[in-house]
Amino acid sequence: MNKRRKRRRQKRIISIITIVVALILVAIAAVYFKINKDEGAPNGSTASISSILNTSKNENATAEKGSTTSTETDNTYDNLIAGTGKLNFSYYMDNVYANIEYPDFQDELFGYLKSREYTLPELIAEFNEIFKNEDRYFGDEGVTYVGYSYLDCGNDGNKELAIQIVCPVVEEYSSLTMILKEMEGDIQVVHAFCQWSRSSSDINEYGVITSSGSGGATLHGWDTSIIDANGKYIFGYSEEEQSDINMFYTGEEHPEVDTDSYEGDIFIYSLRTKEYSEENAWPEYYSYAVYEDYQDEMNIPNLYTDSQYQKIMDTFGIDFIPMDEFNQKIEDRLNEIGATKDMLNGKTLEFTEIKF
């Protein structure tokens, strides 16, 4: 619990105690006044000190019960998991969704929501209604699993919550993961991502997101990003590997390479350190390596300066840097976004099922 929430709760308890004490004093004064004004009560009954104290105890118990109820309905992670607390989409819709150039699967789903605040049972019910639209989604079962896991984005000691939902957001048994953070008393959705059969994404205990996917039999990619201590998503880098040299695309035509004219297999790598956009459509760096039987990297003398492989790569008309420089670009980018070694080596989240 953060300090701001703790102070609010302390003030609430003090206010309740003050009200209870005031009620006791008012009750005593009223009875005292009535006893002095009317020597007897109707039907011969009299008000005693013990009855006053019993009444006060009952009022105090009622007030304490009310205090407990108020606490139970606070927007905490535990209450959200229990089905009573609420999560809020305002941060995501105003700061993420509103600025997305190319909406992803989760953005499309969130765009169909009718409200911005839900308990988990309410959200699941609305998701299931959305998934019934066969023109948009397919999958007869709707949501089949909901799980949670705690994490510490940015490794600052403050707790965040991840909710994972298995549902047909992309395909029948794809999944949606939402990262939640307490912000000014609300539990806000700050980031979300999907995974399915051709795209795998994981988030670790410190908010490091790693993804991998396939764009075909010979094209594979992976990327790393983080959610920092403030709940902000920061893109790190995206890397692609093309194992068929004649499938390597640069936007320009190039002569077909005779792959039988040299030993080994040339793998081409591309790197972007800026998230894809219309202005940043192409990777910033390229490199290549030569493998034997697609597995073991071959040690080629002067590979990038004076080799038959270098002459082949020159035909593409772009600059290729050595792999050690390429890898250093990745390391520099991770340092730039604050992804420390401890964060990068954090454990992948494991989710516990929520049953309502």
Short mmCIF file of C-alpha atoms in Angstrom, two decimals:
data_model
loop_
_atom_site.label_atom_id
_atom_site.label_comp_id
_atom_site.label_asym_id
_atom_site.label_seq_id
_atom_site.Cartn_x
_atom_site.Cartn_y
_atom_site.Cartn_z
CA MET A 1 0.00 0.00 0.00
CA ASN A 2 1.50 3.41 -0.92
CA LYS A 3 1.89 6.25 1.59
CA ARG A 4 -0.87 8.35 0.06
CA ARG A 5 -3.43 5.56 0.42
CA LYS A 6 -2.22 4.81 3.97
CA ARG A 7 -2.71 8.46 5.01
CA ARG A 8 -6.21 8.49 3.52
CA ARG A 9 -7.12 5.34 5.43
CA GLN A 10 -5.76 6.76 8.71
CA LYS A 11 -7.83 9.94 8.25
CA ARG A 12 -10.92 7.84 7.51
CA ILE A 13 -10.50 5.81 10.73
CA ILE A 14 -9.97 8.98 12.81
CA SER A 15 -13.14 10.50 11.32
CA ILE A 16 -15.18 7.38 12.15
CA ILE A 17 -13.91 7.34 15.76
CA THR A 18 -14.75 11.04 16.13
CA ILE A 19 -18.30 10.46 14.87
CA VAL A 20 -18.80 7.49 17.23
CA VAL A 21 -17.63 9.50 20.27
CA ALA A 22 -19.91 12.36 19.29
CA LEU A 23 -22.88 9.99 19.01
CA ILE A 24 -22.18 8.60 22.48
CA LEU A 25 -22.04 12.08 24.03
CA VAL A 26 -25.24 13.14 22.27
CA ALA A 27 -27.03 9.98 23.44
CA ILE A 28 -25.96 10.48 27.07
CA ALA A 29 -26.96 14.14 27.03
CA ALA A 30 -30.34 13.36 25.52
CA VAL A 31 -31.16 10.66 28.10
CA TYR A 32 -29.89 12.82 30.96
CA PHE A 33 -32.12 15.66 29.80
CA LYS A 34 -35.13 13.37 29.48
CA ILE A 35 -34.64 11.87 32.98
CA ASN A 36 -34.48 15.33 34.53
CA LYS A 37 -37.44 16.61 32.56
CA ASP A 38 -39.72 13.59 33.09
CA GLU A 39 -39.31 11.85 36.43
CA GLY A 40 -40.95 8.78 34.91
CA ALA A 41 -41.32 7.40 31.50
CA PRO A 42 -44.55 6.10 29.95
CA ASN A 43 -45.58 2.63 31.15
CA GLY A 44 -43.36 3.09 34.23
CA SER A 45 -40.12 2.37 32.33
CA THR A 46 -36.95 4.22 33.26
CA ALA A 47 -33.69 4.87 31.42
CA SER A 48 -30.66 3.48 33.25
CA ILE A 49 -26.94 4.09 32.82
CA SER A 50 -26.53 0.45 31.80
CA SER A 51 -29.05 0.85 28.97
CA ILE A 52 -27.23 3.95 27.79
CA LEU A 53 -23.93 2.07 27.75
CA ASN A 54 -25.53 -0.87 25.93
CA THR A 55 -26.94 1.51 23.32
CA SER A 56 -23.53 3.12 22.94
CA LYS A 57 -21.90 -0.28 22.50
CA ASN A 58 -24.41 -1.19 19.80
CA GLU A 59 -23.81 2.11 18.00
CA ASN A 60 -20.07 1.62 18.28
CA ALA A 61 -20.35 -1.92 16.91
CA THR A 62 -22.47 -0.66 14.03
CA ALA A 63 -19.92 2.06 13.26
CA GLU A 64 -17.08 -0.47 13.36
CA LYS A 65 -19.01 -2.75 11.03
CA GLY A 66 -19.48 0.16 8.65
CA SER A 67 -15.77 0.88 8.81
CA THR A 68 -14.96 -2.73 7.90
CA THR A 69 -17.36 -2.64 4.98
CA SER A 70 -15.76 0.55 3.68
CA THR A 71 -12.30 -1.01 3.92
CA GLU A 72 -13.42 -4.14 2.13
CA THR A 73 -14.69 -2.14 -0.82
CA ASP A 74 -11.48 -0.10 -1.21
CA ASN A 75 -9.82 -0.35 -4.63
CA THR A 76 -6.91 -2.59 -3.71
CA TYR A 77 -5.27 -5.31 -5.77
CA ASP A 78 -6.56 -7.93 -3.34
CA ASN A 79 -10.14 -6.69 -3.65
CA LEU A 80 -9.84 -6.58 -7.43
CA ILE A 81 -8.75 -10.22 -7.41
CA ALA A 82 -11.64 -11.01 -5.04
CA GLY A 83 -14.09 -9.53 -7.54
CA THR A 84 -15.12 -6.40 -5.60
CA GLY A 85 -12.43 -3.86 -6.52
CA LYS A 86 -12.43 -2.16 -9.92
CA LEU A 87 -9.86 -1.60 -12.64
CA ASN A 88 -9.93 1.51 -14.77
CA PHE A 89 -9.13 1.99 -18.48
CA SER A 90 -8.88 5.81 -18.39
CA TYR A 91 -5.08 5.97 -18.35
CA TYR A 92 -4.78 3.47 -21.19
CA MET A 93 -7.46 5.05 -23.37
CA ASP A 94 -6.19 8.61 -22.84
CA ASN A 95 -2.44 8.00 -22.97
CA VAL A 96 -1.95 4.84 -25.02
CA TYR A 97 -4.97 4.13 -27.19
CA ALA A 98 -5.40 7.78 -28.20
CA ASN A 99 -1.82 7.99 -29.50
CA ILE A 100 -1.52 4.66 -31.30
CA GLU A 101 -0.69 4.92 -34.99
CA TYR A 102 -1.30 1.24 -35.67
CA PRO A 103 -3.83 -0.33 -33.23
CA ASP A 104 -3.11 -3.87 -32.10
CA PHE A 105 -5.53 -6.67 -31.16
CA GLN A 106 -5.95 -5.50 -27.56
CA ASP A 107 -6.63 -1.95 -28.72
CA GLU A 108 -9.41 -3.12 -31.00
CA LEU A 109 -10.96 -5.09 -28.13
CA PHE A 110 -10.77 -2.18 -25.67
CA GLY A 111 -12.37 0.08 -28.27
CA TYR A 112 -15.59 -1.97 -28.00
CA LEU A 113 -15.91 -1.49 -24.22
CA LYS A 114 -18.93 0.52 -23.07
CA SER A 115 -17.39 1.80 -19.83
CA ARG A 116 -13.99 2.61 -18.41
CA GLU A 117 -14.32 0.99 -14.99
CA TYR A 118 -15.10 -2.65 -14.19
CA THR A 119 -14.80 -5.34 -11.58
CA LEU A 120 -13.18 -8.41 -13.07
CA PRO A 121 -16.50 -10.33 -13.26
CA GLU A 122 -18.08 -7.34 -15.04
CA LEU A 123 -15.18 -7.10 -17.48
CA ILE A 124 -15.27 -10.82 -18.27
CA ALA A 125 -19.02 -10.63 -18.88
CA GLU A 126 -18.59 -7.72 -21.29
CA PHE A 127 -15.68 -9.41 -23.08
CA ASN A 128 -17.86 -12.48 -23.58
CA GLU A 129 -20.60 -10.34 -25.12
CA ILE A 130 -18.06 -8.77 -27.48
CA PHE A 131 -16.67 -12.17 -28.49
CA LYS A 132 -20.15 -13.32 -29.51
CA ASN A 133 -19.87 -11.12 -32.60
CA GLU A 134 -18.87 -13.67 -35.24
CA ASP A 135 -17.89 -10.95 -37.70
CA ARG A 136 -15.12 -9.82 -35.36
CA TYR A 137 -14.13 -12.86 -33.34
CA PHE A 138 -14.37 -16.61 -33.38
CA GLY A 139 -14.41 -19.10 -30.53
CA ASP A 140 -17.44 -20.62 -28.88
CA GLU A 141 -16.20 -20.49 -25.29
CA GLY A 142 -15.28 -16.83 -24.79
CA VAL A 143 -13.07 -16.31 -21.72
CA THR A 144 -11.78 -19.66 -20.44
CA TYR A 145 -9.17 -18.57 -17.88
CA VAL A 146 -8.31 -15.58 -15.70
CA GLY A 147 -5.09 -15.43 -13.69
CA TYR A 148 -3.03 -12.91 -11.72
CA SER A 149 0.57 -12.31 -10.75
CA TYR A 150 2.36 -9.53 -8.89
CA LEU A 151 5.39 -7.73 -10.29
CA ASP A 152 7.65 -4.76 -9.57
CA CYS A 153 7.97 -2.63 -12.70
CA GLY A 154 11.27 -0.78 -12.74
CA ASN A 155 12.52 -2.68 -9.66
CA ASP A 156 11.63 0.26 -7.38
CA GLY A 157 9.99 -1.75 -4.58
CA ASN A 158 6.40 -0.79 -5.45
CA LYS A 159 3.98 -3.52 -6.43
CA GLU A 160 2.01 -3.77 -9.68
CA LEU A 161 -0.45 -6.44 -10.82
CA ALA A 162 -0.70 -8.45 -14.04
CA ILE A 163 -3.99 -10.02 -15.14
CA GLN A 164 -3.91 -12.69 -17.84
CA ILE A 165 -7.08 -13.69 -19.71
CA VAL A 166 -7.30 -16.61 -22.14
CA CYS A 167 -9.86 -15.68 -24.76
CA PRO A 168 -10.40 -15.49 -28.55
CA VAL A 169 -8.96 -11.97 -28.85
CA VAL A 170 -6.77 -13.13 -31.78
CA GLU A 171 -7.62 -16.79 -32.22
CA GLU A 172 -9.55 -19.33 -30.17
CA TYR A 173 -7.07 -19.82 -27.33
CA SER A 174 -5.01 -16.66 -27.54
CA SER A 175 -4.39 -14.61 -24.41
CA LEU A 176 -4.54 -11.01 -23.25
CA THR A 177 -2.25 -9.72 -20.49
CA MET A 178 -2.99 -6.40 -18.78
CA ILE A 179 -0.54 -4.60 -16.48
CA LEU A 180 -2.24 -2.65 -13.68
CA LYS A 181 -0.85 0.08 -11.44
CA GLU A 182 -2.31 2.09 -8.55
CA MET A 183 -2.61 5.74 -9.61
CA GLU A 184 -4.25 8.33 -7.34
CA GLY A 185 -6.58 5.79 -5.77
CA ASP A 186 -7.52 3.99 -8.98
CA ILE A 187 -6.17 0.75 -10.38
CA GLN A 188 -5.28 1.75 -13.92
CA VAL A 189 -4.53 -0.41 -16.95
CA VAL A 190 -1.16 0.97 -18.11
CA HIS A 191 -0.19 -1.61 -20.74
CA ALA A 192 -1.59 -4.68 -22.48
CA PHE A 193 -0.40 -7.24 -25.00
CA CYS A 194 -1.66 -10.40 -26.69
CA GLN A 195 -0.04 -13.68 -27.60
CA TRP A 196 -1.13 -16.45 -29.91
CA SER A 197 0.23 -19.37 -31.93
CA ARG A 198 2.62 -17.28 -34.06
CA SER A 199 3.56 -14.67 -31.48
CA SER A 200 4.81 -15.29 -27.96
CA SER A 201 5.21 -12.58 -25.32
CA ASP A 202 6.30 -12.78 -21.68
CA ILE A 203 6.75 -10.25 -18.91
CA ASN A 204 9.09 -10.81 -15.99
CA GLU A 205 8.99 -9.79 -12.34
CA TYR A 206 10.55 -6.37 -13.09
CA GLY A 207 8.34 -5.37 -16.03
CA VAL A 208 10.64 -6.47 -18.86
CA ILE A 209 8.59 -7.65 -21.85
CA THR A 210 10.18 -10.02 -24.34
CA SER A 211 8.38 -11.11 -27.49
CA SER A 212 9.13 -13.37 -30.42
CA GLY A 213 7.25 -14.21 -33.57
CA SER A 214 7.43 -15.57 -37.08
CA GLY A 215 6.78 -13.85 -40.37
CA GLY A 216 7.20 -17.03 -42.37
CA ALA A 217 9.40 -20.11 -42.48
CA THR A 218 12.65 -18.14 -42.79
CA LEU A 219 11.81 -14.85 -41.04
CA HIS A 220 11.85 -14.64 -37.25
CA GLY A 221 11.85 -11.67 -34.94
CA TRP A 222 12.09 -10.77 -31.27
CA ASP A 223 12.01 -7.60 -29.24
CA THR A 224 12.48 -6.28 -25.72
CA SER A 225 10.69 -3.41 -23.97
CA ILE A 226 10.03 -2.37 -20.39
CA ILE A 227 7.34 -0.85 -18.22
CA ASP A 228 9.13 1.60 -15.95
CA ALA A 229 8.44 2.44 -12.31
CA ASN A 230 5.87 5.06 -13.37
CA GLY A 231 3.89 2.54 -15.39
CA LYS A 232 5.09 3.93 -18.72
CA TYR A 233 5.78 1.54 -21.61
CA ILE A 234 9.21 2.14 -23.19
CA PHE A 235 10.15 0.42 -26.44
CA GLY A 236 13.64 -1.06 -26.36
CA TYR A 237 14.57 -2.73 -29.62
CA SER A 238 13.28 -5.08 -32.30
CA GLU A 239 15.48 -7.54 -34.17
CA GLU A 240 14.76 -9.74 -37.20
CA GLU A 241 16.59 -12.71 -38.66
CA GLN A 242 16.21 -13.73 -42.32
CA SER A 243 17.77 -17.12 -43.09
CA ASP A 244 16.99 -17.05 -46.83
CA ILE A 245 19.17 -14.43 -48.46
CA ASN A 246 16.91 -14.18 -51.50
CA MET A 247 13.93 -13.38 -49.26
CA PHE A 248 15.73 -10.43 -47.68
CA TYR A 249 13.78 -7.29 -48.57
CA THR A 250 15.23 -3.79 -48.64
CA GLY A 251 12.58 -1.99 -50.65
CA GLU A 252 14.80 -2.10 -53.71
CA GLU A 253 15.29 -4.81 -56.33
CA HIS A 254 18.52 -6.77 -56.17
CA PRO A 255 19.98 -9.64 -58.21
CA GLU A 256 19.21 -13.15 -57.02
CA VAL A 257 22.07 -14.75 -55.15
CA ASP A 258 23.35 -18.17 -56.18
CA THR A 259 23.44 -19.85 -52.77
CA ASP A 260 25.40 -22.81 -54.18
CA SER A 261 28.37 -20.58 -54.99
CA TYR A 262 29.58 -20.30 -51.39
CA GLU A 263 29.91 -22.43 -48.27
CA GLY A 264 27.42 -22.20 -45.43
CA ASP A 265 24.25 -20.17 -45.12
CA ILE A 266 24.12 -16.39 -44.80
CA PHE A 267 21.74 -15.13 -42.12
CA ILE A 268 20.85 -11.44 -42.32
CA TYR A 269 19.94 -9.44 -39.20
CA SER A 270 18.18 -6.10 -38.91
CA LEU A 271 17.77 -3.92 -35.83
CA ARG A 272 15.51 -1.02 -34.95
CA THR A 273 15.80 0.97 -31.73
CA LYS A 274 12.79 3.15 -32.53
CA GLU A 275 9.28 1.77 -32.58
CA TYR A 276 7.85 1.21 -36.05
CA SER A 277 5.99 4.19 -37.48
CA GLU A 278 5.45 5.86 -40.82
CA GLU A 279 8.53 8.00 -40.18
CA ASN A 280 10.61 5.06 -38.91
CA ALA A 281 9.59 2.38 -41.36
CA TRP A 282 13.02 0.85 -41.92
CA PRO A 283 15.54 -0.66 -39.48
CA GLU A 284 18.54 1.44 -38.51
CA TYR A 285 21.23 -1.26 -38.51
CA TYR A 286 22.02 -4.41 -40.48
CA SER A 287 24.50 -7.24 -40.06
CA TYR A 288 25.02 -10.82 -41.18
CA ALA A 289 26.63 -14.07 -40.11
CA VAL A 290 27.45 -17.35 -41.85
CA TYR A 291 26.29 -20.67 -40.42
CA GLU A 292 27.05 -24.27 -41.20
CA ASP A 293 23.89 -26.34 -41.64
CA TYR A 294 21.86 -23.44 -40.19
CA GLN A 295 23.29 -24.07 -36.71
CA ASP A 296 26.98 -23.45 -36.01
CA GLU A 297 28.42 -20.02 -36.81
CA MET A 298 31.42 -20.24 -39.11
CA ASN A 299 34.59 -18.24 -38.43
CA ILE A 300 35.25 -16.46 -41.75
CA PRO A 301 38.45 -14.32 -41.93
CA ASN A 302 37.77 -10.68 -42.89
CA LEU A 303 34.06 -11.49 -43.17
CA TYR A 304 32.94 -7.86 -43.27
CA THR A 305 35.89 -6.31 -45.11
CA ASP A 306 37.36 -8.63 -47.72
CA SER A 307 35.49 -11.88 -48.29
CA GLN A 308 33.25 -13.38 -50.94
CA TYR A 309 30.36 -12.95 -48.49
CA GLN A 310 31.06 -9.25 -48.16
CA LYS A 311 31.01 -8.89 -51.96
CA ILE A 312 27.63 -10.66 -52.07
CA MET A 313 26.18 -8.37 -49.38
CA ASP A 314 27.43 -5.29 -51.24
CA THR A 315 24.89 -6.05 -53.97
CA PHE A 316 22.07 -5.01 -51.62
CA GLY A 317 23.26 -1.42 -51.57
CA ILE A 318 23.05 -0.95 -47.80
CA ASP A 319 25.64 -0.76 -45.03
CA PHE A 320 26.26 -3.85 -42.92
CA ILE A 321 28.11 -3.61 -39.62
CA PRO A 322 30.01 -6.44 -37.87
CA MET A 323 27.93 -8.56 -35.49
CA ASP A 324 29.86 -7.40 -32.42
CA GLU A 325 28.95 -3.79 -33.25
CA PHE A 326 25.38 -4.88 -33.93
CA ASN A 327 25.15 -6.56 -30.51
CA GLN A 328 26.69 -3.50 -28.86
CA LYS A 329 23.91 -1.37 -30.35
CA ILE A 330 21.41 -3.62 -28.55
CA GLU A 331 23.28 -3.36 -25.24
CA ASP A 332 23.52 0.43 -25.56
CA ARG A 333 19.79 0.69 -26.19
CA LEU A 334 18.93 -1.43 -23.16
CA ASN A 335 21.13 0.79 -20.99
CA GLU A 336 19.47 3.85 -22.47
CA ILE A 337 15.96 2.75 -21.41
CA GLY A 338 17.11 1.70 -17.93
CA ALA A 339 16.89 -2.05 -18.41
CA THR A 340 19.51 -3.19 -15.90
CA LYS A 341 21.01 -6.68 -15.84
CA ASP A 342 19.00 -7.49 -12.72
CA MET A 343 15.81 -6.49 -14.50
CA LEU A 344 16.67 -8.42 -17.65
CA ASN A 345 17.46 -11.53 -15.61
CA GLY A 346 14.22 -11.41 -13.61
CA LYS A 347 11.96 -14.43 -13.41
CA THR A 348 9.13 -14.76 -15.92
CA LEU A 349 5.75 -14.27 -14.26
CA GLU A 350 3.73 -17.30 -13.29
CA PHE A 351 -0.01 -16.77 -12.98
CA THR A 352 -2.44 -18.05 -10.35
CA GLU A 353 -5.97 -18.79 -11.53
CA ILE A 354 -8.81 -16.58 -10.28
CA LYS A 355 -12.11 -18.38 -9.75
CA PHE A 356 -15.21 -16.30 -9.14
#
